[in-house]
Amino acid sequence: MGAYLYYECAKRSNDAALKLNEFLYKDKFNKKLQEVDAAFFVFDETGVQHEIDHGGTESSIEYCKDNIAQNAYKVSSIEDTLEKLHIETNEFFEQVTQMFERINHKFKMKYLARSCAFGSHYFNDDQIMRMTNNGSLLSGSDKHKLLSKMHARSTHLFHAAIAS
């Protein structure tokens, strides 16, 4: 299994997917990830056709079709990527956050609140809030649960800082 960051275009269309992928293809950080075969992207009709042309299974072709304009990035298996890029884990998550902030300025996005990547082992609360525009871009039934957990953690840290 693993921990994933689930993200998608708010409008799940091939046109939105193509525009986002064009942006991602040109993004400075994502270009570095492309070089080590670890880039962010969303599924589009081009990917569907690639699966068809390269002997993809029926289930892989259907998966691409069903997930147009969205994707899940596995953040729990990035050790090889970090080594190839010569960056530390915290720097990676900060650069991913900054990339999604750039994306959010140009595209309407949604981030699934139940993404395991939003656990405290990967993105920190500040990065989650920045990436999701203070939670307004979170989707799914777990949105309020995640925001409540982050609020509780920040309240706990605030009280701990006052006590010391």
mmCIF file of C-alpha atoms in Angstrom:
data_model
loop_
_atom_site.group_PDB
_atom_site.id
_atom_site.type_symbol
_atom_site.label_atom_id
_atom_site.label_comp_id
_atom_site.label_asym_id
_atom_site.label_seq_id
_atom_site.Cartn_x
_atom_site.Cartn_y
_atom_site.Cartn_z
ATOM 1 C CA MET A 1 0.000 0.000 0.000
ATOM 2 C CA GLY A 2 1.695 3.171 1.158
ATOM 3 C CA ALA A 3 0.875 6.822 1.705
ATOM 4 C CA TYR A 4 -0.491 8.781 -1.237
ATOM 5 C CA LEU A 5 -1.343 12.387 -2.022
ATOM 6 C CA TYR A 6 -4.631 12.391 -3.963
ATOM 7 C CA TYR A 7 -5.132 15.462 -6.139
ATOM 8 C CA GLU A 8 -7.393 16.387 -9.028
ATOM 9 C CA CYS A 9 -8.598 19.193 -11.236
ATOM 10 C CA ALA A 10 -11.838 20.587 -9.808
ATOM 11 C CA LYS A 11 -13.320 20.178 -13.273
ATOM 12 C CA ARG A 12 -12.585 16.571 -14.216
ATOM 13 C CA SER A 13 -12.238 16.934 -17.973
ATOM 14 C CA ASN A 14 -9.612 15.961 -20.498
ATOM 15 C CA ASP A 15 -9.136 19.645 -21.394
ATOM 16 C CA ALA A 16 -8.383 20.548 -17.757
ATOM 17 C CA ALA A 17 -6.043 17.555 -17.496
ATOM 18 C CA LEU A 18 -4.119 18.515 -20.638
ATOM 19 C CA LYS A 19 -3.686 22.117 -19.433
ATOM 20 C CA LEU A 20 -2.485 21.022 -15.997
ATOM 21 C CA ASN A 21 -0.085 18.473 -17.491
ATOM 22 C CA GLU A 22 1.330 21.146 -19.807
ATOM 23 C CA PHE A 23 1.937 23.357 -16.769
ATOM 24 C CA LEU A 24 3.496 20.476 -14.827
ATOM 25 C CA TYR A 25 5.719 19.578 -17.766
ATOM 26 C CA LYS A 26 7.189 23.100 -17.637
ATOM 27 C CA ASP A 27 7.370 23.466 -13.849
ATOM 28 C CA LYS A 28 10.984 23.786 -12.670
ATOM 29 C CA PHE A 29 10.710 21.327 -9.774
ATOM 30 C CA ASN A 30 8.585 18.823 -11.673
ATOM 31 C CA LYS A 31 11.190 18.894 -14.478
ATOM 32 C CA LYS A 32 13.729 17.632 -11.942
ATOM 33 C CA LEU A 33 11.279 14.907 -10.973
ATOM 34 C CA GLN A 34 10.779 14.033 -14.658
ATOM 35 C CA GLU A 35 14.512 13.406 -14.974
ATOM 36 C CA VAL A 36 14.283 10.663 -12.335
ATOM 37 C CA ASP A 37 10.940 9.291 -13.560
ATOM 38 C CA ALA A 38 9.031 10.581 -10.529
ATOM 39 C CA ALA A 39 7.022 13.496 -11.947
ATOM 40 C CA PHE A 40 3.577 14.618 -10.915
ATOM 41 C CA PHE A 41 0.847 14.426 -13.578
ATOM 42 C CA VAL A 42 -2.855 13.731 -13.969
ATOM 43 C CA PHE A 43 -4.397 11.163 -16.259
ATOM 44 C CA ASP A 44 -5.594 12.416 -19.631
ATOM 45 C CA GLU A 45 -6.694 10.878 -22.937
ATOM 46 C CA THR A 46 -3.062 10.843 -24.112
ATOM 47 C CA GLY A 47 -2.253 8.460 -21.260
ATOM 48 C CA VAL A 48 -5.231 6.292 -22.155
ATOM 49 C CA GLN A 49 -4.011 6.067 -25.740
ATOM 50 C CA HIS A 50 -0.493 5.273 -24.512
ATOM 51 C CA GLU A 51 -1.881 2.352 -22.490
ATOM 52 C CA ILE A 52 -3.772 1.095 -25.546
ATOM 53 C CA ASP A 53 -0.780 1.488 -27.895
ATOM 54 C CA HIS A 54 1.642 -0.209 -25.500
ATOM 55 C CA GLY A 55 -0.437 -3.250 -24.637
ATOM 56 C CA GLY A 56 -1.945 -2.042 -21.389
ATOM 57 C CA THR A 57 -4.344 -4.402 -19.719
ATOM 58 C CA GLU A 58 -8.057 -3.793 -19.904
ATOM 59 C CA SER A 59 -8.060 -2.837 -16.226
ATOM 60 C CA SER A 60 -5.168 -0.347 -16.627
ATOM 61 C CA ILE A 61 -6.914 1.287 -19.591
ATOM 62 C CA GLU A 62 -10.172 1.529 -17.615
ATOM 63 C CA TYR A 63 -8.280 2.922 -14.615
ATOM 64 C CA CYS A 64 -6.837 5.721 -16.778
ATOM 65 C CA LYS A 65 -10.262 6.485 -18.255
ATOM 66 C CA ASP A 66 -11.920 6.520 -14.829
ATOM 67 C CA ASN A 67 -9.283 8.833 -13.380
ATOM 68 C CA ILE A 68 -9.095 11.573 -16.010
ATOM 69 C CA ALA A 69 -7.800 14.824 -14.460
ATOM 70 C CA GLN A 70 -6.694 13.202 -11.211
ATOM 71 C CA ASN A 71 -3.893 11.119 -9.757
ATOM 72 C CA ALA A 72 -2.323 9.804 -6.587
ATOM 73 C CA TYR A 73 1.371 10.334 -5.847
ATOM 74 C CA LYS A 74 3.029 7.800 -3.550
ATOM 75 C CA VAL A 75 4.982 9.805 -0.992
ATOM 76 C CA SER A 76 5.946 6.847 1.169
ATOM 77 C CA SER A 77 8.390 5.460 -1.404
ATOM 78 C CA ILE A 78 10.487 8.466 -2.320
ATOM 79 C CA GLU A 79 13.882 7.351 -0.993
ATOM 80 C CA ASP A 80 15.283 6.627 -4.468
ATOM 81 C CA THR A 81 13.936 9.934 -5.772
ATOM 82 C CA LEU A 82 15.529 11.845 -2.889
ATOM 83 C CA GLU A 83 18.849 10.124 -3.468
ATOM 84 C CA LYS A 84 18.800 10.821 -7.210
ATOM 85 C CA LEU A 85 17.867 14.476 -6.661
ATOM 86 C CA HIS A 86 20.310 14.907 -3.766
ATOM 87 C CA ILE A 87 17.699 16.550 -1.543
ATOM 88 C CA GLU A 88 16.462 15.891 1.975
ATOM 89 C CA THR A 89 12.967 14.699 2.798
ATOM 90 C CA ASN A 90 11.825 18.018 4.282
ATOM 91 C CA GLU A 91 13.096 19.905 1.240
ATOM 92 C CA PHE A 92 11.206 17.542 -1.069
ATOM 93 C CA PHE A 93 7.894 18.117 0.724
ATOM 94 C CA GLU A 94 8.476 21.866 0.809
ATOM 95 C CA GLN A 95 9.185 21.945 -2.931
ATOM 96 C CA VAL A 96 6.086 19.846 -3.642
ATOM 97 C CA THR A 97 4.056 22.271 -1.521
ATOM 98 C CA GLN A 98 5.437 25.256 -3.422
ATOM 99 C CA MET A 99 4.697 23.537 -6.744
ATOM 100 C CA PHE A 100 1.065 22.973 -5.745
ATOM 101 C CA GLU A 101 0.824 26.575 -4.578
ATOM 102 C CA ARG A 102 1.910 27.610 -8.100
ATOM 103 C CA ILE A 103 -0.645 25.206 -9.570
ATOM 104 C CA ASN A 104 -3.400 26.606 -7.353
ATOM 105 C CA HIS A 105 -2.758 30.102 -8.729
ATOM 106 C CA LYS A 106 -3.521 28.918 -12.274
ATOM 107 C CA PHE A 107 -5.928 25.988 -11.837
ATOM 108 C CA LYS A 108 -8.881 25.030 -9.700
ATOM 109 C CA MET A 109 -7.756 21.984 -7.752
ATOM 110 C CA LYS A 110 -9.024 19.642 -5.066
ATOM 111 C CA TYR A 111 -7.054 17.544 -2.600
ATOM 112 C CA LEU A 112 -8.638 14.528 -0.969
ATOM 113 C CA ALA A 113 -8.621 15.033 2.797
ATOM 114 C CA ARG A 114 -8.177 11.305 3.467
ATOM 115 C CA SER A 115 -4.804 11.346 1.683
ATOM 116 C CA CYS A 116 -2.359 9.546 3.955
ATOM 117 C CA ALA A 117 0.240 12.061 2.778
ATOM 118 C CA PHE A 118 -1.568 14.580 4.976
ATOM 119 C CA GLY A 119 -0.546 12.550 8.027
ATOM 120 C CA SER A 120 2.116 14.159 10.172
ATOM 121 C CA HIS A 121 4.853 11.882 8.752
ATOM 122 C CA TYR A 122 4.945 13.610 5.366
ATOM 123 C CA PHE A 123 3.550 17.114 4.874
ATOM 124 C CA ASN A 124 3.454 19.270 7.984
ATOM 125 C CA ASP A 125 0.352 21.252 8.942
ATOM 126 C CA ASP A 126 1.690 24.515 7.516
ATOM 127 C CA GLN A 127 2.395 22.849 4.170
ATOM 128 C CA ILE A 128 -1.050 21.225 4.094
ATOM 129 C CA MET A 129 -2.715 24.564 4.802
ATOM 130 C CA ARG A 130 -0.670 26.317 2.126
ATOM 131 C CA MET A 131 -1.248 23.554 -0.420
ATOM 132 C CA THR A 132 -4.994 23.454 0.220
ATOM 133 C CA ASN A 133 -5.561 27.206 0.548
ATOM 134 C CA ASN A 134 -6.243 26.972 4.292
ATOM 135 C CA GLY A 135 -8.314 23.837 3.770
ATOM 136 C CA SER A 136 -10.730 25.329 1.237
ATOM 137 C CA LEU A 137 -9.437 22.996 -1.507
ATOM 138 C CA LEU A 138 -9.872 19.853 0.578
ATOM 139 C CA SER A 139 -12.543 17.419 -0.560
ATOM 140 C CA GLY A 140 -14.115 14.307 0.839
ATOM 141 C CA SER A 141 -15.985 13.424 3.982
ATOM 142 C CA ASP A 142 -12.792 13.574 6.090
ATOM 143 C CA LYS A 143 -12.211 17.290 5.427
ATOM 144 C CA HIS A 144 -13.468 18.510 8.807
ATOM 145 C CA LYS A 145 -11.767 15.640 10.638
ATOM 146 C CA LEU A 146 -8.385 16.585 9.131
ATOM 147 C CA LEU A 147 -8.855 20.277 9.859
ATOM 148 C CA SER A 148 -9.884 19.470 13.446
ATOM 149 C CA LYS A 149 -6.772 17.309 13.950
ATOM 150 C CA MET A 150 -4.532 20.064 12.620
ATOM 151 C CA HIS A 151 -6.254 22.635 14.820
ATOM 152 C CA ALA A 152 -5.802 20.383 17.862
ATOM 153 C CA ARG A 153 -2.097 19.922 17.076
ATOM 154 C CA SER A 154 -1.549 23.658 16.662
ATOM 155 C CA THR A 155 -3.460 24.398 19.879
ATOM 156 C CA HIS A 156 -1.365 21.820 21.727
ATOM 157 C CA LEU A 157 1.869 23.324 20.354
ATOM 158 C CA PHE A 158 0.685 26.828 21.271
ATOM 159 C CA HIS A 159 -0.061 25.817 24.863
ATOM 160 C CA ALA A 160 3.240 23.915 25.113
ATOM 161 C CA ALA A 161 5.119 27.006 23.935
ATOM 162 C CA ILE A 162 3.367 29.198 26.506
ATOM 163 C CA ALA A 163 4.123 26.715 29.293
ATOM 164 C CA SER A 164 7.857 26.654 28.538
#
